[in-house]
Coordinates of C-alpha atoms in Angstrom, one line a residue:
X1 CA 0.0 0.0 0.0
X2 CA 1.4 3.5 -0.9
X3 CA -0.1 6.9 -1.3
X4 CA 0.6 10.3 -3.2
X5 CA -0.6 13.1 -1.6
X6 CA -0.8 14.9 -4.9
X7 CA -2.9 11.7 -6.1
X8 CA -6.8 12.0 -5.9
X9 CA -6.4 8.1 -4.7
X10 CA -4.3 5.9 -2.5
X11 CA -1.5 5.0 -5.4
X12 CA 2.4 5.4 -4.8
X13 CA 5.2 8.4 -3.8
X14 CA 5.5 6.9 0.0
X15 CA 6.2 2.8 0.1
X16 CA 5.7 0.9 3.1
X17 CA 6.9 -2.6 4.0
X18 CA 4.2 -4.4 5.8
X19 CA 5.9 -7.0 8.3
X20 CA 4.3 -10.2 10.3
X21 CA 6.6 -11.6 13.3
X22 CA 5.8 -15.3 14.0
X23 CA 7.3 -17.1 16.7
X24 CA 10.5 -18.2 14.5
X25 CA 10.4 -15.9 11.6
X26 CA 9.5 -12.9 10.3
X27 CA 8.0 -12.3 6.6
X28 CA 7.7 -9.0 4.7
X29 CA 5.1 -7.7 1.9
X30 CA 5.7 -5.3 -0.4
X31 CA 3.0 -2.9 -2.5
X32 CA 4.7 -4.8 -5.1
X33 CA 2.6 -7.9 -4.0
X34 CA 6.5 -9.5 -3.0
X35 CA 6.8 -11.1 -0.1
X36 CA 9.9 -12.3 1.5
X37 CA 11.0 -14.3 4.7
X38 CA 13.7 -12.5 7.1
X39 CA 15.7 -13.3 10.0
X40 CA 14.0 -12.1 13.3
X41 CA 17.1 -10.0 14.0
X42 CA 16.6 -8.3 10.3
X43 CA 13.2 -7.5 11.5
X44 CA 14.2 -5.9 14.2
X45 CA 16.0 -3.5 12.4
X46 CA 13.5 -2.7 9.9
X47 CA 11.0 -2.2 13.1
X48 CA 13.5 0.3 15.0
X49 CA 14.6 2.4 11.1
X50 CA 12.5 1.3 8.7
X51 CA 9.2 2.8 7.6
X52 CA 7.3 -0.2 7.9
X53 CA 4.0 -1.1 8.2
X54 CA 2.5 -3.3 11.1
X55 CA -0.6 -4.3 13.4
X56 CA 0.1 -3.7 17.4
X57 CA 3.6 -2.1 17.1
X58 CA 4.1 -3.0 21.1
X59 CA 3.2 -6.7 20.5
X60 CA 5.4 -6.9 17.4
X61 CA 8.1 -5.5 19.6
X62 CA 7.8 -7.9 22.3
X63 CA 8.1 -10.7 20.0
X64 CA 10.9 -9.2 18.3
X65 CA 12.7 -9.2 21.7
X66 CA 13.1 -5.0 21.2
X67 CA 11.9 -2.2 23.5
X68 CA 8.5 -0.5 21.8
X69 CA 10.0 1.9 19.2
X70 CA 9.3 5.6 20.0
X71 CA 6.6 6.9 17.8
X72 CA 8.2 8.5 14.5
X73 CA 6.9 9.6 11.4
X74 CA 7.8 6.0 9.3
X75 CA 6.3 3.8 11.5
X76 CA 2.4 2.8 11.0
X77 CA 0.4 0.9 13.4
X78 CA -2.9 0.2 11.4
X79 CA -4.5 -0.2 14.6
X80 CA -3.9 3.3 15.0
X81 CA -6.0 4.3 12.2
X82 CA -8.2 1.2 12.3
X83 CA -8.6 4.0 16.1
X84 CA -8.7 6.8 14.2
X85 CA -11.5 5.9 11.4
X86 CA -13.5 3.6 13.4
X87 CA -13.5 5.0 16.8
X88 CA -14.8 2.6 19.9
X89 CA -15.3 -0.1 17.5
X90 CA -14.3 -3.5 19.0
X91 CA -11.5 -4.8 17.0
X92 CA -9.2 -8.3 18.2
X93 CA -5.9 -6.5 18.0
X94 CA -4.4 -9.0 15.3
X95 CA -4.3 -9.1 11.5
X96 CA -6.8 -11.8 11.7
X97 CA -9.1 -9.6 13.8
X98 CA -8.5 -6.4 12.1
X99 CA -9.4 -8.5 8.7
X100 CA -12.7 -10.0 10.7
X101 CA -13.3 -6.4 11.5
X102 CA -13.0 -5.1 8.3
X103 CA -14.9 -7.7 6.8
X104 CA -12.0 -8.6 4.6
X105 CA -10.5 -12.4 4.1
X106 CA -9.1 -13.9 7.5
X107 CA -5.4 -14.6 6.7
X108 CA -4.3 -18.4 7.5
X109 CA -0.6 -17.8 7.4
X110 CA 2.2 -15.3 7.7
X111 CA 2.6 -14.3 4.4
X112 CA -1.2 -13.6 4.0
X113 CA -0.9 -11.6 7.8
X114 CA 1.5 -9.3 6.1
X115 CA -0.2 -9.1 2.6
X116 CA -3.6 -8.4 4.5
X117 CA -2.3 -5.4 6.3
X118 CA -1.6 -3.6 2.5
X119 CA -5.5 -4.3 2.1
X120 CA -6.6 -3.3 5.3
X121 CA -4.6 0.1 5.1
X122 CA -6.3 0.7 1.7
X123 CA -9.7 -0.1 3.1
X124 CA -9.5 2.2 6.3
X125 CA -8.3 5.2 3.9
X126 CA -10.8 4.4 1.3
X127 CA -13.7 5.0 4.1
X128 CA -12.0 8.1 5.3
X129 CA -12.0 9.3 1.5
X130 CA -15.4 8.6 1.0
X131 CA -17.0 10.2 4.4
X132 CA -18.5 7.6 5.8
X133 CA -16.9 7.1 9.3
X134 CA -18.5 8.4 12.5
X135 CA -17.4 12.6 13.6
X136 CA -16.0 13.6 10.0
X137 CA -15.3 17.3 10.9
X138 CA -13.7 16.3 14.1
X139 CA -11.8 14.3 12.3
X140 CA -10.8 16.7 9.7
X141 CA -9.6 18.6 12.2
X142 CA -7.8 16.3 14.1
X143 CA -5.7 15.1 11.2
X144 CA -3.9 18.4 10.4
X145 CA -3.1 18.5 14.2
X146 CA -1.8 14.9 14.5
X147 CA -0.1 15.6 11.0
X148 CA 2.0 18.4 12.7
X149 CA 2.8 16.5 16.3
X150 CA 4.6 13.6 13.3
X151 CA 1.7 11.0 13.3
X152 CA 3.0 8.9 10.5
X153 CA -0.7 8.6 9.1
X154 CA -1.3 12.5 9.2
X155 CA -0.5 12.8 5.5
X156 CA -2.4 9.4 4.0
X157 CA -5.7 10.7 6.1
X158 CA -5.3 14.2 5.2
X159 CA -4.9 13.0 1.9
X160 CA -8.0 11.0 1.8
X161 CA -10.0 13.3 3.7
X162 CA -9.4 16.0 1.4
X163 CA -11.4 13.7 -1.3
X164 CA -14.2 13.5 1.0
X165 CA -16.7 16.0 2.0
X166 CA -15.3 17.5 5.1
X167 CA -12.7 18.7 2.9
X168 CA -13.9 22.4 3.6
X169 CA -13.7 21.5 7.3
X170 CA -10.1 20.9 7.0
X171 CA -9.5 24.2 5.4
X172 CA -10.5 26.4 7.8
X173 CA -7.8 27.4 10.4
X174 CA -10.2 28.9 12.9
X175 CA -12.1 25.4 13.5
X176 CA -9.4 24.2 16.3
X177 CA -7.2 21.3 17.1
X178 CA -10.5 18.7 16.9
X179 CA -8.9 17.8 20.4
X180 CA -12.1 20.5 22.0
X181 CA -14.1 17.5 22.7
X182 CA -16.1 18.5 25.6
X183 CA -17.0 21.1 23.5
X184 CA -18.4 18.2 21.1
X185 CA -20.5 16.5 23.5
X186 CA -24.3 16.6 23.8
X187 CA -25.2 18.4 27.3
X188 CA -27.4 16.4 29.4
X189 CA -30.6 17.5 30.6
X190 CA -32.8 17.2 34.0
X191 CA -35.8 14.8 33.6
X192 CA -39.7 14.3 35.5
X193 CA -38.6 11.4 38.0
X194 CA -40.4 8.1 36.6
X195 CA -43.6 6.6 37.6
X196 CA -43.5 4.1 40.3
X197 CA -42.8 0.7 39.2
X198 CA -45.7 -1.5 39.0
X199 CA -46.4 -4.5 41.0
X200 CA -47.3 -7.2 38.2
X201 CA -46.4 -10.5 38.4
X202 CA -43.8 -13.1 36.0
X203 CA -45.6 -16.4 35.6
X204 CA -44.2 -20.0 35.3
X205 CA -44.7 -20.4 32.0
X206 CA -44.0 -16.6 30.8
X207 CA -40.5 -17.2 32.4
X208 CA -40.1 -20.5 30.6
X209 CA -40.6 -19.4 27.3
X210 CA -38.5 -16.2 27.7
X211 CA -35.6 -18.3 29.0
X212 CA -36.2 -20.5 25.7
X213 CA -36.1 -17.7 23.6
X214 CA -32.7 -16.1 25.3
X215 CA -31.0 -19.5 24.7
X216 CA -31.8 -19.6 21.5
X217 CA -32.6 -22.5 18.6
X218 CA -28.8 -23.7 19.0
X219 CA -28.8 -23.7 22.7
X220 CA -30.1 -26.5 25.4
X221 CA -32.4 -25.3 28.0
X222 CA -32.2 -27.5 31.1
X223 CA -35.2 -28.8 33.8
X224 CA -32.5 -27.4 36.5
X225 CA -32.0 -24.2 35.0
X226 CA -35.8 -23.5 34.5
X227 CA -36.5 -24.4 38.3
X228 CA -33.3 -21.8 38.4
X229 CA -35.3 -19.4 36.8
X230 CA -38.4 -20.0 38.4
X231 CA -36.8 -19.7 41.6
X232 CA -35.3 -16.4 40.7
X233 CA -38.8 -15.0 39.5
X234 CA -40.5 -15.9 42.9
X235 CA -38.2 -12.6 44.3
X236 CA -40.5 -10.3 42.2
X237 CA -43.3 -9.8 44.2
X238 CA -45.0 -6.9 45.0
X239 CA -43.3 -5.0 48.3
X240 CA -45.2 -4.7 51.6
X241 CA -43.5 -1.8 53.9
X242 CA -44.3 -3.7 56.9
X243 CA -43.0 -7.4 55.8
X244 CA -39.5 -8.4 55.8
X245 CA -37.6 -8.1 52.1
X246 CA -38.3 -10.7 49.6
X247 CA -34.7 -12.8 49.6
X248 CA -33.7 -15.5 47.8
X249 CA -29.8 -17.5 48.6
X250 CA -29.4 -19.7 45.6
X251 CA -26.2 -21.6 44.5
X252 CA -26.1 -23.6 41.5
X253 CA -23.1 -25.3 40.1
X254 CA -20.6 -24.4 37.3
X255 CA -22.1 -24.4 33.3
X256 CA -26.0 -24.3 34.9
X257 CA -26.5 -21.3 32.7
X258 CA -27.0 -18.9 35.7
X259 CA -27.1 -15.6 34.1
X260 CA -29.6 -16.3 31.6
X261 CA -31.7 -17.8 34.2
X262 CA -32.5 -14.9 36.3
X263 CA -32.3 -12.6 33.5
X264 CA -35.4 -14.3 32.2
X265 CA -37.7 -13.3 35.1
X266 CA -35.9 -9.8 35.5
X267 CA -36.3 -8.9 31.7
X268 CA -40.3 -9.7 32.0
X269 CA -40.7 -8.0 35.3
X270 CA -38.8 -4.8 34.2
X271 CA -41.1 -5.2 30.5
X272 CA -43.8 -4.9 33.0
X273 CA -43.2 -2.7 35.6
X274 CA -40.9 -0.4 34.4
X275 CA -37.4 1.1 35.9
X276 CA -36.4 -0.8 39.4
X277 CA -34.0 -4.1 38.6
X278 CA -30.2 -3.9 39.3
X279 CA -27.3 -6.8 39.0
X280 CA -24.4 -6.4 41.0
X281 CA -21.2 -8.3 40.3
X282 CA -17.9 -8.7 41.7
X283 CA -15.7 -9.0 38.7
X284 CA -15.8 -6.4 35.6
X285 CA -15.4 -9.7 33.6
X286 CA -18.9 -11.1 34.2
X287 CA -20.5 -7.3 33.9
X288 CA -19.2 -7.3 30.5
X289 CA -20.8 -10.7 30.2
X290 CA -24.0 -9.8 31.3
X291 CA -24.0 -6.7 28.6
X292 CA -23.4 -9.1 26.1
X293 CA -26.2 -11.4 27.0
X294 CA -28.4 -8.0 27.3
X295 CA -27.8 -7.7 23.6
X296 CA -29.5 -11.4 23.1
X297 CA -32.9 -9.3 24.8
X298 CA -32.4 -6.1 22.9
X299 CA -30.8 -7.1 19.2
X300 CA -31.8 -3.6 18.8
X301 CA -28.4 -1.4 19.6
X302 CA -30.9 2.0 20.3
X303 CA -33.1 0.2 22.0
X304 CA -30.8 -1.6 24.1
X305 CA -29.1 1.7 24.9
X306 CA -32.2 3.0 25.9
X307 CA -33.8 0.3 28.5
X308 CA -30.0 -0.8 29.9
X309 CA -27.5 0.6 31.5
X310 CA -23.7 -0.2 33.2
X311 CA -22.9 1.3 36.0
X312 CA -19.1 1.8 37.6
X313 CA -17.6 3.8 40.1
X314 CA -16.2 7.2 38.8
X315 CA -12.6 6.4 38.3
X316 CA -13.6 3.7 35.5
X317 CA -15.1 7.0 33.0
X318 CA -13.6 9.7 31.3
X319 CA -13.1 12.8 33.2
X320 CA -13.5 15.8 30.7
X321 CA -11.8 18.6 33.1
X322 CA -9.0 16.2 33.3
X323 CA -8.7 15.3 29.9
X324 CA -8.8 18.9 29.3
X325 CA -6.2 19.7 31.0
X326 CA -4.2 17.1 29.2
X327 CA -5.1 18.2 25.9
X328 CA -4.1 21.8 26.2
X329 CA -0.7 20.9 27.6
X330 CA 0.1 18.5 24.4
X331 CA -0.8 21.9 22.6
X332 CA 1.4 24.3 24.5
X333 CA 4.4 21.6 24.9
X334 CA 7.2 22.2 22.8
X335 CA 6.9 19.2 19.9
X336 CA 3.4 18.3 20.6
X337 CA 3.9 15.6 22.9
X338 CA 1.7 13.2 23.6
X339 CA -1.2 15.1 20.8
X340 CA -1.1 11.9 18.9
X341 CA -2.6 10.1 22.2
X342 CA -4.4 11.9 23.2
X343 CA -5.5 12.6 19.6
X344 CA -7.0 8.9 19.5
X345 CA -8.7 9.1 22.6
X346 CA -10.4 12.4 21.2
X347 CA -12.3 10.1 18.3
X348 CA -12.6 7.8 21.0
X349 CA -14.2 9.8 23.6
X350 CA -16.8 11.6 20.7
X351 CA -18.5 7.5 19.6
X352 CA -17.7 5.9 22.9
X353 CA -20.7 4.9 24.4
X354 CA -20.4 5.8 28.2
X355 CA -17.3 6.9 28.1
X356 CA -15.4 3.9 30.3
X357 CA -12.3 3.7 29.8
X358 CA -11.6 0.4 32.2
X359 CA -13.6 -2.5 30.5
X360 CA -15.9 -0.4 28.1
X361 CA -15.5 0.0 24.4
X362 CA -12.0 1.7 25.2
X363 CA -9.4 0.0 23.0
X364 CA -7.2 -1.6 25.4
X365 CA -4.4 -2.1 23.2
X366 CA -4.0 2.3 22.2
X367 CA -2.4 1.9 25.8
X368 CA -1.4 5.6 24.7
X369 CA -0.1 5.8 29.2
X370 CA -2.4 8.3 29.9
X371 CA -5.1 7.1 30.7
X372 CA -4.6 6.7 34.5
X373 CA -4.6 10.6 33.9
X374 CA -7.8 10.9 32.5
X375 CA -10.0 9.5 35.2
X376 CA -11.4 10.5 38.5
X377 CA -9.3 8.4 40.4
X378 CA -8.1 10.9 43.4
X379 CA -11.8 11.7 44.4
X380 CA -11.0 15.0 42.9
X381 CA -14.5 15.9 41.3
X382 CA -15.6 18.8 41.8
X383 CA -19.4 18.0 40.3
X384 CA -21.1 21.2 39.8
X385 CA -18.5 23.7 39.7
X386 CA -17.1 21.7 36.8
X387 CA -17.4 23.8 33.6
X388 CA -18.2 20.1 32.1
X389 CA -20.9 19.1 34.4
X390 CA -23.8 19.4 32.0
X391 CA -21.8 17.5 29.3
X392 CA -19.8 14.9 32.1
X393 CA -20.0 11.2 30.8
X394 CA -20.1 10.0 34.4
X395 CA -23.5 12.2 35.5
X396 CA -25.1 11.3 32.0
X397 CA -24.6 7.1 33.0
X398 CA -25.8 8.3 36.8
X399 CA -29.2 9.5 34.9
X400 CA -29.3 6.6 32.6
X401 CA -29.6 4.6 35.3
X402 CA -32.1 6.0 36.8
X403 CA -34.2 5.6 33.3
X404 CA -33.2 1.8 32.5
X405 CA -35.4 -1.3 32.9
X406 CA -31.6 -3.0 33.6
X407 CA -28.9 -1.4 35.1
X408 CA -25.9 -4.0 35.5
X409 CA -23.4 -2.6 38.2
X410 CA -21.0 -3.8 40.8
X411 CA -21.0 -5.1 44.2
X412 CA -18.9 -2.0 45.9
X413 CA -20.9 1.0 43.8
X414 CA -24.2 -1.3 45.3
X415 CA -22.7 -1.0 48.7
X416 CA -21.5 1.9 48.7
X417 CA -24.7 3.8 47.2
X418 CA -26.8 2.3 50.1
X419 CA -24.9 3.1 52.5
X420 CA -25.0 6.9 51.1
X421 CA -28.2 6.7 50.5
X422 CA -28.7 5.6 54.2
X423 CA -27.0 8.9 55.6
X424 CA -28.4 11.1 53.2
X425 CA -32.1 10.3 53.8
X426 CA -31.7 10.4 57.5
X427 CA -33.4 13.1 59.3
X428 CA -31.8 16.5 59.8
X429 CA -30.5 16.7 63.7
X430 CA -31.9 20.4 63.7
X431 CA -35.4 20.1 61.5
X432 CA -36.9 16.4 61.1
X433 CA -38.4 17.9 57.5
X434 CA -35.2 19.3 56.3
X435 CA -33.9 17.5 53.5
X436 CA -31.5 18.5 50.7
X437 CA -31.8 18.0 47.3
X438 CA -28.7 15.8 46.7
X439 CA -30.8 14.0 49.6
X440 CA -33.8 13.8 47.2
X441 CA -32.3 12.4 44.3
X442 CA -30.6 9.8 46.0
X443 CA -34.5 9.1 47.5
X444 CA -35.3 8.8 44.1
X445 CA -32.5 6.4 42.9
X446 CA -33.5 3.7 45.8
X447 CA -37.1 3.6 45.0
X448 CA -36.4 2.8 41.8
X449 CA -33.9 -0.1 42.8
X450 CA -37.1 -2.4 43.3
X451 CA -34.9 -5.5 43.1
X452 CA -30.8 -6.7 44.0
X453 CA -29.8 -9.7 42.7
X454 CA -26.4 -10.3 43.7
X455 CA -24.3 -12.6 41.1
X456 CA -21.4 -14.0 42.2
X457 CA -22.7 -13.5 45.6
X458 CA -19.7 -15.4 47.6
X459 CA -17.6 -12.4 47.2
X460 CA -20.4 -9.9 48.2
X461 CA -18.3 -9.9 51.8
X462 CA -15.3 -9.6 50.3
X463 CA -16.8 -6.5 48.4
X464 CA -18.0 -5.0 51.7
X465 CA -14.4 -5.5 53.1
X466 CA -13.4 -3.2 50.2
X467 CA -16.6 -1.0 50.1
X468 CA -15.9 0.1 54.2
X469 CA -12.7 -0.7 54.9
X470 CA -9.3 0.6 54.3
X471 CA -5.5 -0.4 54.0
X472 CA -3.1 2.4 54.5
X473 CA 0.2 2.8 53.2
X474 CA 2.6 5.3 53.0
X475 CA 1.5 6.3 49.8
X476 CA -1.8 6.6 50.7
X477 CA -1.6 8.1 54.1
X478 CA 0.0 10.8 51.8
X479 CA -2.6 11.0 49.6
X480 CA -5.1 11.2 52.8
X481 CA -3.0 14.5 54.2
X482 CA -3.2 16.2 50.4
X483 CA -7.1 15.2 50.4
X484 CA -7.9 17.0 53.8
X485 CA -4.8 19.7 53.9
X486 CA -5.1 20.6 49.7
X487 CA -2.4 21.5 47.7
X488 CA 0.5 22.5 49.8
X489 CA 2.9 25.0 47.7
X490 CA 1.7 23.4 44.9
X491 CA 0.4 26.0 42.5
X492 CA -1.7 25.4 39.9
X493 CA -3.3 22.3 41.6
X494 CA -7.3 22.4 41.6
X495 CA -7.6 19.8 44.4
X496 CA -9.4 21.1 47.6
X497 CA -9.1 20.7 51.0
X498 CA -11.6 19.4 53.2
X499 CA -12.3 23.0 54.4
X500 CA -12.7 24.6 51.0
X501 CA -15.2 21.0 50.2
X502 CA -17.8 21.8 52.4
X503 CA -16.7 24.7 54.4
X504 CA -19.3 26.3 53.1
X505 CA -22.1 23.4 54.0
X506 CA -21.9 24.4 57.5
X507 CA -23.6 27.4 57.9
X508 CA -21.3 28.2 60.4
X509 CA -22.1 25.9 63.0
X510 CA -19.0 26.5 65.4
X511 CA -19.0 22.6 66.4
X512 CA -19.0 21.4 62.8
X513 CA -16.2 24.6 62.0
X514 CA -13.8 23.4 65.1
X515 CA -13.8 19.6 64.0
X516 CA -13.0 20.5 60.3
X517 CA -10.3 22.9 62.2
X518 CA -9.2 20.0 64.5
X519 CA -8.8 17.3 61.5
X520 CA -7.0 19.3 59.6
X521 CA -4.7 20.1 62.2
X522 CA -4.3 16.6 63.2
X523 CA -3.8 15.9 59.3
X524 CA -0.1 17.8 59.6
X525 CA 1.0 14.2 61.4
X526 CA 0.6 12.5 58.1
X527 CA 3.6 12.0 56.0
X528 CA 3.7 14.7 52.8

């Protein structure tokens, strides 16, 4: 595969040697349509000064026994613009993926693996040339920035753009980087809380023949698995305020077909009665398992977005003041570094669905290293003083949840949520009918979770171990001082102190003002 950028198609000026690393040996294709076998250590040396082209430069590398190169202008990952054109697409990072992604022929050896990646580069330009890939003008953008921070593809996509329709897009200077995501974003808005759920009941046979139907023609449906199920649907029964909750402890063994058995009652219940069913699990494994199953009951991707939802805790999402941040100091750095990351997670953060970076439709294998940067894992939110809170990907899947039939979450956000739910609803110790509004919407949120069930329920007190409890290290003791103290001579630092957090919550109530005084006094023991 080459490319002219004088050319109105992908034919010749700059020609790239696609290489495929096996375990023993290494084979090259040329544009030519030659391929040759070369010695692993030959390899090698195209990979660290040759402009070559390859899938998953960091794999490649590995094999090759070599340190990842450094990005540089003649080296082409096509995952990178398999990233770029198809943003939070699911993609096996292999040839034989990328092919199965691209709906092109599955290569069954080596030679075809580096032939294949030719084809696939042409295919991936030929839909950026013809418009028809998800946030064209963004991307228009984004290519003349990435082409001047040295993306190798900068030139073939800005070629191929400039065919397309958002060529008058990528003229005009004053359109920015197309790194302004959050300026991208569709705001959220405030909705009527829903109805109450209704109180109608899941039959036998209704459960029956909706655990057929999940299963599927191919699949077996077992007399165990339907007394599963059935067992499952005898927890949806209307609620009585005065009687004990409905709770069911059942344990089945290894290949029963568990998940598909309770989601057979919860699906008809929630069809029913609306908004009120949650699943907790333990490990992000089976939560991506259970939204995989979901898509067996909704084929329908809109439909499925709209009556589901999966739920984390913050630091799994996308935090758009942080990335911020990140993104203007690639700009202002001398050399760009890093735009051509954080470049990629720009498509990415426009299609992604929720925005989850840990387990979502975030690529795993861009690995771009900045990604511990980009979430909300220091508690540092700042929530409505956030210039980004109407467009924030974490309070749009908070609202989402509130609107799903299904929301799939974890065991420690379940915990955790009813414990602040517990505090937040309690009665004001001045005024019995004082309530705030954050202590209303949480009200709201546990009426509508009708029904818990807990999968993989044997870790559920390992969960709570995690939920409530904490192990303190060095590290984190330090971490505690900076969370209560705030920045210490640090300028430039937007994290908060426990006195600037809800200093002004307390209305100046002298006992609640001399406690916050006293802890964070006490907090100068803690190591810096």
């Amino acid at each position: 595969m080459s490319f002219d950028p004088e050319s109105p198609s992908p034919d010749n000026e700059i020609s790239l040697t696609a290489l495929a690393a096996g375990a023993g040996h290494c084979v090259t294709a040329f544009d030519t349509g030659e391929v040759e076998d070369i010695a692993p250590r030959a390899a090698a040396d195209l990979l660290q000064g040759g402009t070559v082209l390859l899938c998953h430069a960091g794999f490649v590398s590995r094999r090759l026994r070599q340190k990842p190169p450094s990005r540089r202008k003649s080296l082409f990952d096509i995952l990178e613009l398999f990233a770029f054109t198809f943003p939070a697409r699911f993609c096996v990072p292999t040839s034989a993926g990328l092919a199965q992604a691209l709906d092109l022929p599955e290569p069954q050896s080596l030679e075809e693996e580096a032939a294949g990646l030719h084809l696939a580069a042409s295919q991936l330009l030929k839909v950026l040339a013809e418009g028809n890939f998800p946030f064209p003008d963004q991307a228009a953008k984004l290519a003349m920035t990435l082409t001047r921070a040295g993306w190798a593809w900068g030139p073939l996509a800005l070629k191929a753009l400039q065919s397309s329709k958002t060529q008058n897009t990528i003229a005009t200077p004053a359109g920015g980087s197309g790194l302004e995501v959050w300026t991208l974003l569709p705001e959220w808005e405030e909705r009527a809380p829903e109805p109450p759920a209704g109180t109608a009941l899941v039959g036998e046979e209704e459960t029956k023949a909706r655990l057929h139907a999940l299963v599927g023609l191919d699949g077996e449906t077992r007399p165990a698995q339907e007394a599963y199920a059935n067992l499952a649907a005898s927890t949806l029964v209307p609620k009585d305020a005065t009687a004990p909750a409905s709770i069911v402890l059942a344990e089945a063994g290894t290949g029963l077909g568990k998940t598909l058995g309770y989601l057979a009652p919860i699906s008809l219940w929630a069809e029913k009665n609306g908004p009120g069913t949650w699943i907790a699990t333990y490990t992000k494994n089976l939560q991506r398992q259970l939204d995989q199953e979901l898509s067996k009951l909704y084929p329908n991707p809109e439909e499925k977005a709209r009556w589901t939802a999966i739920r984390k805790g913050r630091e799994n999402y996308l935090c758009l003041l942080n990335y911020q941040e990140v993104a203007t100091r690639s700009l202002t750095t001398l050399g760009g570094l890093g735009q051509v990351e954080i470049g990629l997670i720009a498509r990415w953060a426009l299609a992604s669905r929720d925005g989850d970076m840990v387990g979502g439709d975030y690529p795993a294998w861009l690995a771009t290293g900045y990604e511990g940067q980009l979430t909300d894992r220091r508690g540092e939110c700042i929530y409505s003083a956030c210039p980004h809170y109407r467009r924030c990907v974490i309070e749009k899947s908070v609202r989402k949840a509130r609107r799903a039939r299904i929301v799939v979450a974890n065991h420690a956000l379940v915990l955790s949520q009813a414990a602040l739910d517990r505090a937040l609803t309690r009665p004001s110790p001045k005024n019995q009918e004082v309530k705030t509004q954050e202590a209303k919407i949480r009200e709201e949120s546990e009426e509508r979770r009708q029904y818990l069930f807990f999968d993989e329920g044997h870790h559920l007190f390992n969960a709570a171990d995690a939920a409530f409890s904490a192990h303190l290290t060095g590290l984190e003791t330090s971490e505690l001082r900076r969370w209560i103290r705030g920045p210490e001579g640090r300028r430039g630092s937007r994290a908060r102190g426990l006195m600037d957090r809800v200093g002004e919550l307390t209305g100046g109530l002298d006992d609640i003002d001399n406690a916050l005084k006293t802890a964070v006094k006490a907090a100068r023991a803690l190591p810096t």
